[in-house]
Every structure is written in structure tokens, then in C-alpha cells.
mmCIF file of C-alpha atoms in Angstrom:
data_model
loop_
_atom_site.group_PDB
_atom_site.id
_atom_site.type_symbol
_atom_site.label_atom_id
_atom_site.label_comp_id
_atom_site.label_asym_id
_atom_site.label_seq_id
_atom_site.Cartn_x
_atom_site.Cartn_y
_atom_site.Cartn_z
ATOM 1 C CA UNK I 1403 -5.591 -33.277 22.001
ATOM 2 C CA UNK I 1404 -6.958 -32.941 18.735
ATOM 3 C CA UNK I 1405 -6.430 -34.249 15.162
ATOM 4 C CA UNK I 1406 -6.199 -31.726 12.418
ATOM 5 C CA UNK I 1407 -8.192 -31.933 9.470
ATOM 6 C CA UNK I 1408 -6.866 -31.467 6.066
ATOM 7 C CA UNK I 1409 -8.385 -30.732 2.776
ATOM 8 C CA UNK I 1410 -7.647 -30.551 -0.965
ATOM 9 C CA UNK I 1411 -8.142 -27.226 -2.648
ATOM 10 C CA UNK I 1412 -7.752 -26.909 -6.610
ATOM 11 C CA UNK I 1413 -6.228 -23.787 -8.137
ATOM 12 C CA UNK I 1414 -7.551 -23.499 -11.904
ATOM 13 C CA UNK I 1415 -5.849 -21.264 -14.592
ATOM 14 C CA UNK I 1416 -8.657 -18.509 -16.241
ATOM 15 C CA UNK I 1417 -7.060 -16.802 -18.765
ATOM 16 C CA UNK I 1418 -7.468 -13.255 -19.174
ATOM 17 C CA UNK I 1419 -7.476 -11.544 -21.951
ATOM 18 C CA UNK I 1420 -6.927 -8.179 -24.202
ATOM 19 C CA UNK I 1421 -7.139 -7.054 -27.783
ATOM 20 C CA UNK I 1422 -6.135 -3.298 -29.184
ATOM 21 C CA UNK I 1423 -5.666 -2.264 -32.437
ATOM 22 C CA UNK I 1424 -3.796 -0.123 -34.411
ATOM 23 C CA UNK I 1425 -3.917 1.379 -37.530
ATOM 24 C CA UNK I 1426 -0.585 0.441 -40.017
ATOM 25 C CA UNK I 1427 -0.171 4.755 -40.624
ATOM 26 C CA UNK I 1428 0.207 5.033 -37.037
ATOM 27 C CA UNK I 1429 2.867 2.149 -36.446
ATOM 28 C CA UNK I 1430 4.946 3.501 -39.260
ATOM 29 C CA UNK I 1431 4.879 7.665 -38.716
ATOM 30 C CA UNK I 1432 5.145 7.199 -34.978
ATOM 31 C CA UNK I 1433 8.402 8.584 -33.123
ATOM 32 C CA UNK I 1434 8.557 6.319 -30.827
ATOM 33 C CA UNK I 1435 7.910 2.532 -30.041
ATOM 34 C CA UNK I 1436 4.077 2.201 -30.786
ATOM 35 C CA UNK I 1437 4.037 -1.844 -30.451
ATOM 36 C CA UNK I 1438 5.925 -1.171 -26.613
ATOM 37 C CA UNK I 1439 3.586 1.419 -25.648
ATOM 38 C CA UNK I 1440 0.232 -1.016 -26.743
ATOM 39 C CA UNK I 1441 2.265 -3.805 -24.763
ATOM 40 C CA UNK I 1442 2.046 -1.965 -21.616
ATOM 41 C CA UNK I 1443 -1.273 -0.694 -21.845
ATOM 42 C CA UNK I 1444 -2.518 -4.057 -22.572
ATOM 43 C CA UNK I 1445 -0.520 -5.386 -19.297
ATOM 44 C CA UNK I 1446 -2.004 -2.883 -17.498
ATOM 45 C CA UNK I 1447 -5.142 -3.847 -18.318
ATOM 46 C CA UNK I 1448 -5.075 -7.664 -17.728
ATOM 47 C CA UNK I 1449 -3.658 -6.305 -14.806
ATOM 48 C CA UNK I 1450 -7.017 -4.552 -13.266
ATOM 49 C CA UNK I 1451 -8.831 -7.360 -14.995
ATOM 50 C CA UNK I 1452 -7.231 -9.881 -12.578
ATOM 51 C CA UNK I 1453 -7.026 -7.741 -9.393
ATOM 52 C CA UNK I 1454 -11.215 -7.923 -9.766
ATOM 53 C CA UNK I 1455 -11.434 -11.028 -10.293
ATOM 54 C CA UNK I 1456 -9.006 -11.293 -6.914
ATOM 55 C CA UNK I 1457 -10.701 -9.102 -5.113
ATOM 56 C CA UNK I 1458 -14.411 -10.158 -5.748
ATOM 57 C CA UNK I 1459 -14.099 -12.430 -8.573
ATOM 58 C CA UNK I 1460 -17.652 -15.446 -8.275
ATOM 59 C CA UNK I 1461 -15.247 -18.686 -8.747
ATOM 60 C CA UNK I 1462 -17.277 -19.507 -12.159
ATOM 61 C CA UNK I 1463 -14.784 -19.128 -14.729
ATOM 62 C CA UNK I 1464 -12.800 -16.309 -13.013
ATOM 63 C CA UNK I 1465 -10.752 -16.341 -9.805
ATOM 64 C CA UNK I 1466 -13.204 -16.431 -6.127
ATOM 65 C CA UNK I 1467 -12.157 -12.921 -4.460
ATOM 66 C CA UNK I 1468 -11.492 -12.438 -0.960
ATOM 67 C CA UNK I 1469 -14.178 -10.591 -0.249
ATOM 68 C CA UNK I 1470 -17.027 -12.362 -2.038
ATOM 69 C CA UNK I 1471 -17.240 -15.543 1.032
ATOM 70 C CA UNK I 1472 -19.591 -15.704 3.962
ATOM 71 C CA UNK I 1473 -17.552 -18.047 5.494
ATOM 72 C CA UNK I 1474 -14.706 -15.504 5.811
ATOM 73 C CA UNK I 1475 -16.919 -12.858 8.116
ATOM 74 C CA UNK I 1476 -15.846 -11.492 11.172
ATOM 75 C CA UNK I 1477 -18.509 -9.056 11.787
ATOM 76 C CA UNK I 1478 -21.648 -8.233 10.556
ATOM 77 C CA UNK I 1479 -22.887 -4.698 10.931
ATOM 78 C CA UNK I 1480 -26.252 -4.430 13.081
ATOM 79 C CA UNK I 1481 -29.469 -3.193 11.463
ATOM 80 C CA UNK I 1482 -29.586 0.026 9.768
ATOM 81 C CA UNK I 1483 -25.432 -0.341 9.203
ATOM 82 C CA UNK I 1484 -26.281 -1.320 4.853
ATOM 83 C CA UNK I 1485 -23.787 1.464 4.141
ATOM 84 C CA UNK I 1486 -21.804 2.386 7.459
ATOM 85 C CA UNK I 1487 -19.491 1.096 10.225
ATOM 86 C CA UNK I 1488 -18.556 1.872 13.100
ATOM 87 C CA UNK I 1489 -15.387 1.893 15.377
ATOM 88 C CA UNK I 1490 -16.876 -1.149 17.533
ATOM 89 C CA UNK I 1491 -17.107 -3.466 14.206
ATOM 90 C CA UNK I 1492 -13.802 -2.638 13.382
ATOM 91 C CA UNK I 1493 -12.180 -3.580 16.558
ATOM 92 C CA UNK I 1494 -14.399 -6.993 16.084
ATOM 93 C CA UNK I 1495 -13.001 -7.826 12.929
ATOM 94 C CA UNK I 1496 -9.555 -7.069 14.516
ATOM 95 C CA UNK I 1497 -9.862 -9.990 17.118
ATOM 96 C CA UNK I 1498 -11.807 -11.987 14.860
ATOM 97 C CA UNK I 1499 -8.708 -13.449 13.684
ATOM 98 C CA UNK I 1500 -5.655 -15.453 15.868
ATOM 99 C CA UNK I 1501 -2.810 -13.400 17.265
ATOM 100 C CA UNK I 1502 -0.995 -14.903 14.691
ATOM 101 C CA UNK I 1503 -2.499 -13.965 11.763
ATOM 102 C CA UNK I 1504 -2.875 -9.969 13.210
ATOM 103 C CA UNK I 1505 1.151 -9.946 13.083
ATOM 104 C CA UNK I 1506 1.580 -9.479 9.649
ATOM 105 C CA UNK I 1507 -2.269 -8.455 8.658
ATOM 106 C CA UNK I 1508 -3.544 -4.980 6.808
ATOM 107 C CA UNK I 1509 -6.742 -3.975 6.318
ATOM 108 C CA UNK I 1510 -8.224 -3.914 2.734
ATOM 109 C CA UNK I 1511 -10.977 -1.456 1.945
ATOM 110 C CA UNK I 1512 -12.069 1.066 -1.165
ATOM 111 C CA UNK I 1513 -11.749 4.761 -1.074
ATOM 112 C CA UNK I 1514 -14.830 5.432 -0.274
ATOM 113 C CA UNK I 1515 -15.116 2.950 2.165
ATOM 114 C CA UNK I 1516 -11.662 4.854 4.270
ATOM 115 C CA UNK I 1517 -13.242 8.704 3.684
ATOM 116 C CA UNK I 1518 -15.733 7.104 6.349
ATOM 117 C CA UNK I 1519 -12.937 4.917 8.109
ATOM 118 C CA UNK I 1520 -11.119 8.794 8.873
ATOM 119 C CA UNK I 1521 -14.050 10.012 10.183
ATOM 120 C CA UNK I 1522 -14.124 7.398 13.206
ATOM 121 C CA UNK I 1523 -13.106 8.025 17.125
ATOM 122 C CA UNK I 1524 -12.125 5.977 19.882
ATOM 123 C CA UNK I 1525 -15.706 6.737 21.046
ATOM 124 C CA UNK I 1526 -14.668 7.287 24.725
ATOM 125 C CA UNK I 1527 -15.811 10.445 26.506
ATOM 126 C CA UNK I 1528 -14.442 13.925 25.658
ATOM 127 C CA UNK I 1529 -11.232 11.469 23.930
ATOM 128 C CA UNK I 1530 -10.969 13.132 19.813
ATOM 129 C CA UNK I 1531 -8.495 10.510 18.755
ATOM 130 C CA UNK I 1532 -9.237 8.814 15.838
ATOM 131 C CA UNK I 1533 -8.567 5.432 14.626
ATOM 132 C CA UNK I 1534 -6.862 6.441 11.472
ATOM 133 C CA UNK I 1535 -3.250 7.882 11.524
ATOM 134 C CA UNK I 1536 -1.157 8.676 8.412
ATOM 135 C CA UNK I 1537 2.087 7.254 7.026
ATOM 136 C CA UNK I 1538 5.276 9.007 8.142
ATOM 137 C CA UNK I 1539 6.318 9.247 5.092
ATOM 138 C CA UNK I 1540 5.654 8.724 1.475
ATOM 139 C CA UNK I 1541 6.797 5.264 1.638
ATOM 140 C CA UNK I 1542 4.360 3.864 4.378
ATOM 141 C CA UNK I 1543 1.088 3.456 4.135
ATOM 142 C CA UNK I 1544 -1.577 4.960 6.364
ATOM 143 C CA UNK I 1545 -2.737 2.642 9.363
ATOM 144 C CA UNK I 1546 -5.649 1.635 11.031
ATOM 145 C CA UNK I 1547 -6.134 0.180 14.895
ATOM 146 C CA UNK I 1548 -2.274 0.209 14.427
ATOM 147 C CA UNK I 1549 -2.636 -1.836 11.039
ATOM 148 C CA UNK I 1550 -1.301 -0.717 7.692
ATOM 149 C CA UNK I 1551 -4.500 0.666 5.437
ATOM 150 C CA UNK I 1552 -4.942 -0.093 2.002
ATOM 151 C CA UNK I 1553 -6.816 1.073 -0.596
ATOM 152 C CA UNK I 1554 -8.370 -1.375 -3.691
ATOM 153 C CA UNK I 1555 -11.128 -0.030 -5.990
ATOM 154 C CA UNK I 1556 -12.549 -3.248 -6.607
ATOM 155 C CA UNK I 1557 -13.328 -3.889 -2.488
ATOM 156 C CA UNK I 1558 -17.208 -3.723 -2.507
ATOM 157 C CA UNK I 1559 -18.989 -0.716 -2.035
ATOM 158 C CA UNK I 1560 -20.922 -0.365 1.352
ATOM 159 C CA UNK I 1561 -24.117 -1.656 0.715
ATOM 160 C CA UNK I 1562 -26.730 -4.561 1.910
ATOM 161 C CA UNK I 1563 -24.795 -7.342 2.751
ATOM 162 C CA UNK I 1564 -21.632 -5.820 1.137
ATOM 163 C CA UNK I 1565 -18.331 -7.355 2.218
ATOM 164 C CA UNK I 1566 -16.784 -4.148 2.115
ATOM 165 C CA UNK I 1567 -13.963 -4.348 4.655
ATOM 166 C CA UNK I 1568 -11.117 -7.038 4.797
ATOM 167 C CA UNK I 1569 -8.842 -7.500 7.253
ATOM 168 C CA UNK I 1570 -6.143 -10.188 7.980
ATOM 169 C CA UNK I 1571 -2.904 -11.820 6.663
ATOM 170 C CA UNK I 1572 -3.314 -11.614 2.527
ATOM 171 C CA UNK I 1573 -0.712 -14.254 2.649
ATOM 172 C CA UNK I 1574 -3.498 -16.833 3.201
ATOM 173 C CA UNK I 1575 -5.108 -16.098 -0.379
ATOM 174 C CA UNK I 1576 -3.108 -18.228 -2.704
ATOM 175 C CA UNK I 1577 -2.985 -16.982 -6.404
ATOM 176 C CA UNK I 1578 -1.572 -19.507 -9.103
ATOM 177 C CA UNK I 1579 0.366 -17.887 -12.274
ATOM 178 C CA UNK I 1580 0.249 -20.618 -15.442
ATOM 179 C CA UNK I 1581 3.297 -19.773 -17.180
ATOM 180 C CA UNK I 1582 4.035 -16.172 -18.221
ATOM 181 C CA UNK I 1583 2.314 -12.577 -20.056
ATOM 182 C CA UNK I 1584 2.574 -13.058 -23.185
ATOM 183 C CA UNK I 1585 1.812 -10.915 -26.596
ATOM 184 C CA UNK I 1586 1.064 -11.872 -29.797
ATOM 185 C CA UNK I 1587 1.214 -9.295 -32.633
ATOM 186 C CA UNK I 1588 -2.059 -10.379 -35.729
ATOM 187 C CA UNK I 1589 -0.761 -8.882 -38.747
ATOM 188 C CA UNK I 1590 -3.330 -10.889 -40.648
ATOM 189 C CA UNK I 1591 -5.898 -10.846 -38.833
ATOM 190 C CA UNK I 1592 -7.271 -6.965 -39.288
ATOM 191 C CA UNK I 1593 -5.265 -6.546 -42.475
ATOM 192 C CA UNK I 1594 -8.625 -5.811 -44.640
ATOM 193 C CA UNK I 1595 -9.261 -2.261 -42.648
ATOM 194 C CA UNK I 1596 -5.771 -1.460 -42.371
ATOM 195 C CA UNK I 1597 -5.287 -2.547 -38.698
ATOM 196 C CA UNK I 1598 -2.813 -4.553 -36.498
ATOM 197 C CA UNK I 1599 -3.929 -6.091 -33.544
ATOM 198 C CA UNK I 1600 -2.338 -7.159 -30.583
ATOM 199 C CA UNK I 1601 -3.186 -9.129 -28.655
ATOM 200 C CA UNK I 1602 -2.010 -9.993 -24.585
ATOM 201 C CA UNK I 1603 -3.153 -13.179 -22.430
ATOM 202 C CA UNK I 1604 -2.206 -14.486 -19.195
ATOM 203 C CA UNK I 1605 -3.866 -17.569 -17.116
ATOM 204 C CA UNK I 1606 -4.000 -17.355 -13.691
ATOM 205 C CA UNK I 1607 -6.761 -18.184 -10.483
ATOM 206 C CA UNK I 1608 -6.936 -17.295 -6.914
ATOM 207 C CA UNK I 1609 -8.398 -18.747 -3.583
ATOM 208 C CA UNK I 1610 -8.299 -17.898 -0.208
ATOM 209 C CA UNK I 1611 -6.816 -20.930 0.876
ATOM 210 C CA UNK I 1612 -6.964 -20.426 4.734
ATOM 211 C CA UNK I 1613 -10.415 -18.998 5.763
ATOM 212 C CA UNK I 1614 -8.767 -18.313 9.287
ATOM 213 C CA UNK I 1615 -5.957 -15.697 7.924
ATOM 214 C CA UNK I 1616 -8.446 -13.319 6.462
ATOM 215 C CA UNK I 1617 -11.971 -11.937 7.697
ATOM 216 C CA UNK I 1618 -14.187 -9.296 6.176
ATOM 217 C CA UNK I 1619 -16.838 -6.517 7.604
ATOM 218 C CA UNK I 1620 -20.287 -7.659 6.313
ATOM 219 C CA UNK I 1621 -22.928 -4.779 6.186
ATOM 220 C CA UNK I 1622 -26.518 -5.418 7.309
ATOM 221 C CA UNK I 1623 -29.208 -6.902 5.164
ATOM 222 C CA UNK I 1624 -31.062 -4.027 6.028
#
């Protein structure tokens, strides 16, 4: 018998903001909805900013990224693997989490890392089988060791001590959204220069609440 241990995790609300300006003439002369276009662009930019925080955020005035904590390392590369990973390393990361979490697990890494991983083979003598497998259709992700593989441009580049690969059940990462995405039109602030401003913002935070759900591969220090 053993007693479960509980703790408290606080999710704050950090404001991601983007301001864009457009001339009064362009707003008047355009044949389509420029204000709507700016709203979409601002929303996309804020989404990119938030994703960076969710992946590699420091936790100081921004979310705590899923690839920034040394407590989630499932495997550290041996000396000399500052910019590389082996097939055995990936297997070790896979089995660093419990079977319960592996049922809904997936891989996350950036394109450059995927390019390196796609070249890895099983290592069995005479076997040229790749660990990576293409998705069977456009709607299905590629797989690595049988688990879905997703590309994220904010995942760390393989370098000394980088948490370059994440694997596990990402539902263990909690995101708090405090209120909805909002856009404010600023007619007066930039009027002196003939501009109209559009300010968008959203307040969010994110943390890996279940440290057992996701593990990372950490490149070696030297």
C-alpha cells in the first residue's frame, strides 16, 4: 500500500498582445474588409506567440514550456550527441513513460530533427527498415515507432543540453485561457499620423501538470 501525493499547481494569465497600424486611406479605398484581414493576422500572430510559450516558455511572465524542464528528461544522449539522436535513444524515451500514457502518446519535434530521425533504421543487422513511417493519407500524421509524429517550429533545435524531442500524452499539459481573444480599434491614438490601430490580446498560461505524462530527449552537454 502507498498513499498518493497531491500538490498545487497555479496557472496564471499572461497577456499576449499585438498591435497593427493601417493608413486611413487604405481602409477607405480597399475593396475588401481590411479590418477583418487585420483581425485574422493579429489572431495568427498571437497564436504563434502563445505556441512559443507553450513549447519553450521560461515560466517567467509567460507560460512554462513543455520542452524546458529538466524534471521531464526521459533520456540524455551520450557524450558526443550534442546534435544527434540514435534509434536506441528514441526507444528509451518511449519506455520512460508508463504504458497508460503511451496509449495516447505522440512525438513532437521540429522539422530539422524530423529530417534526422527519418534516416534512422532499426539497427538490426541486414534490416533496412526505417523507424519512421509515412501517414497513409493526407489527414493522418506520420508515425515514429508506431506513434504519431508532429512537427512544431518552436521545438528546440538539437544542441548541447537541448530538450529537442518530446514524447508522451500531451493532455497532461494544461492550458488556461482567461477570457476570449479580443480586438480593439484605436481610432484616436495614431490619428496624428493618419493611421488607425488594431490591438488584439488574449490572456493564457500553460504548465505540464502531470510530469509523468510527457518525457523529453535531452542532447548531451558535450
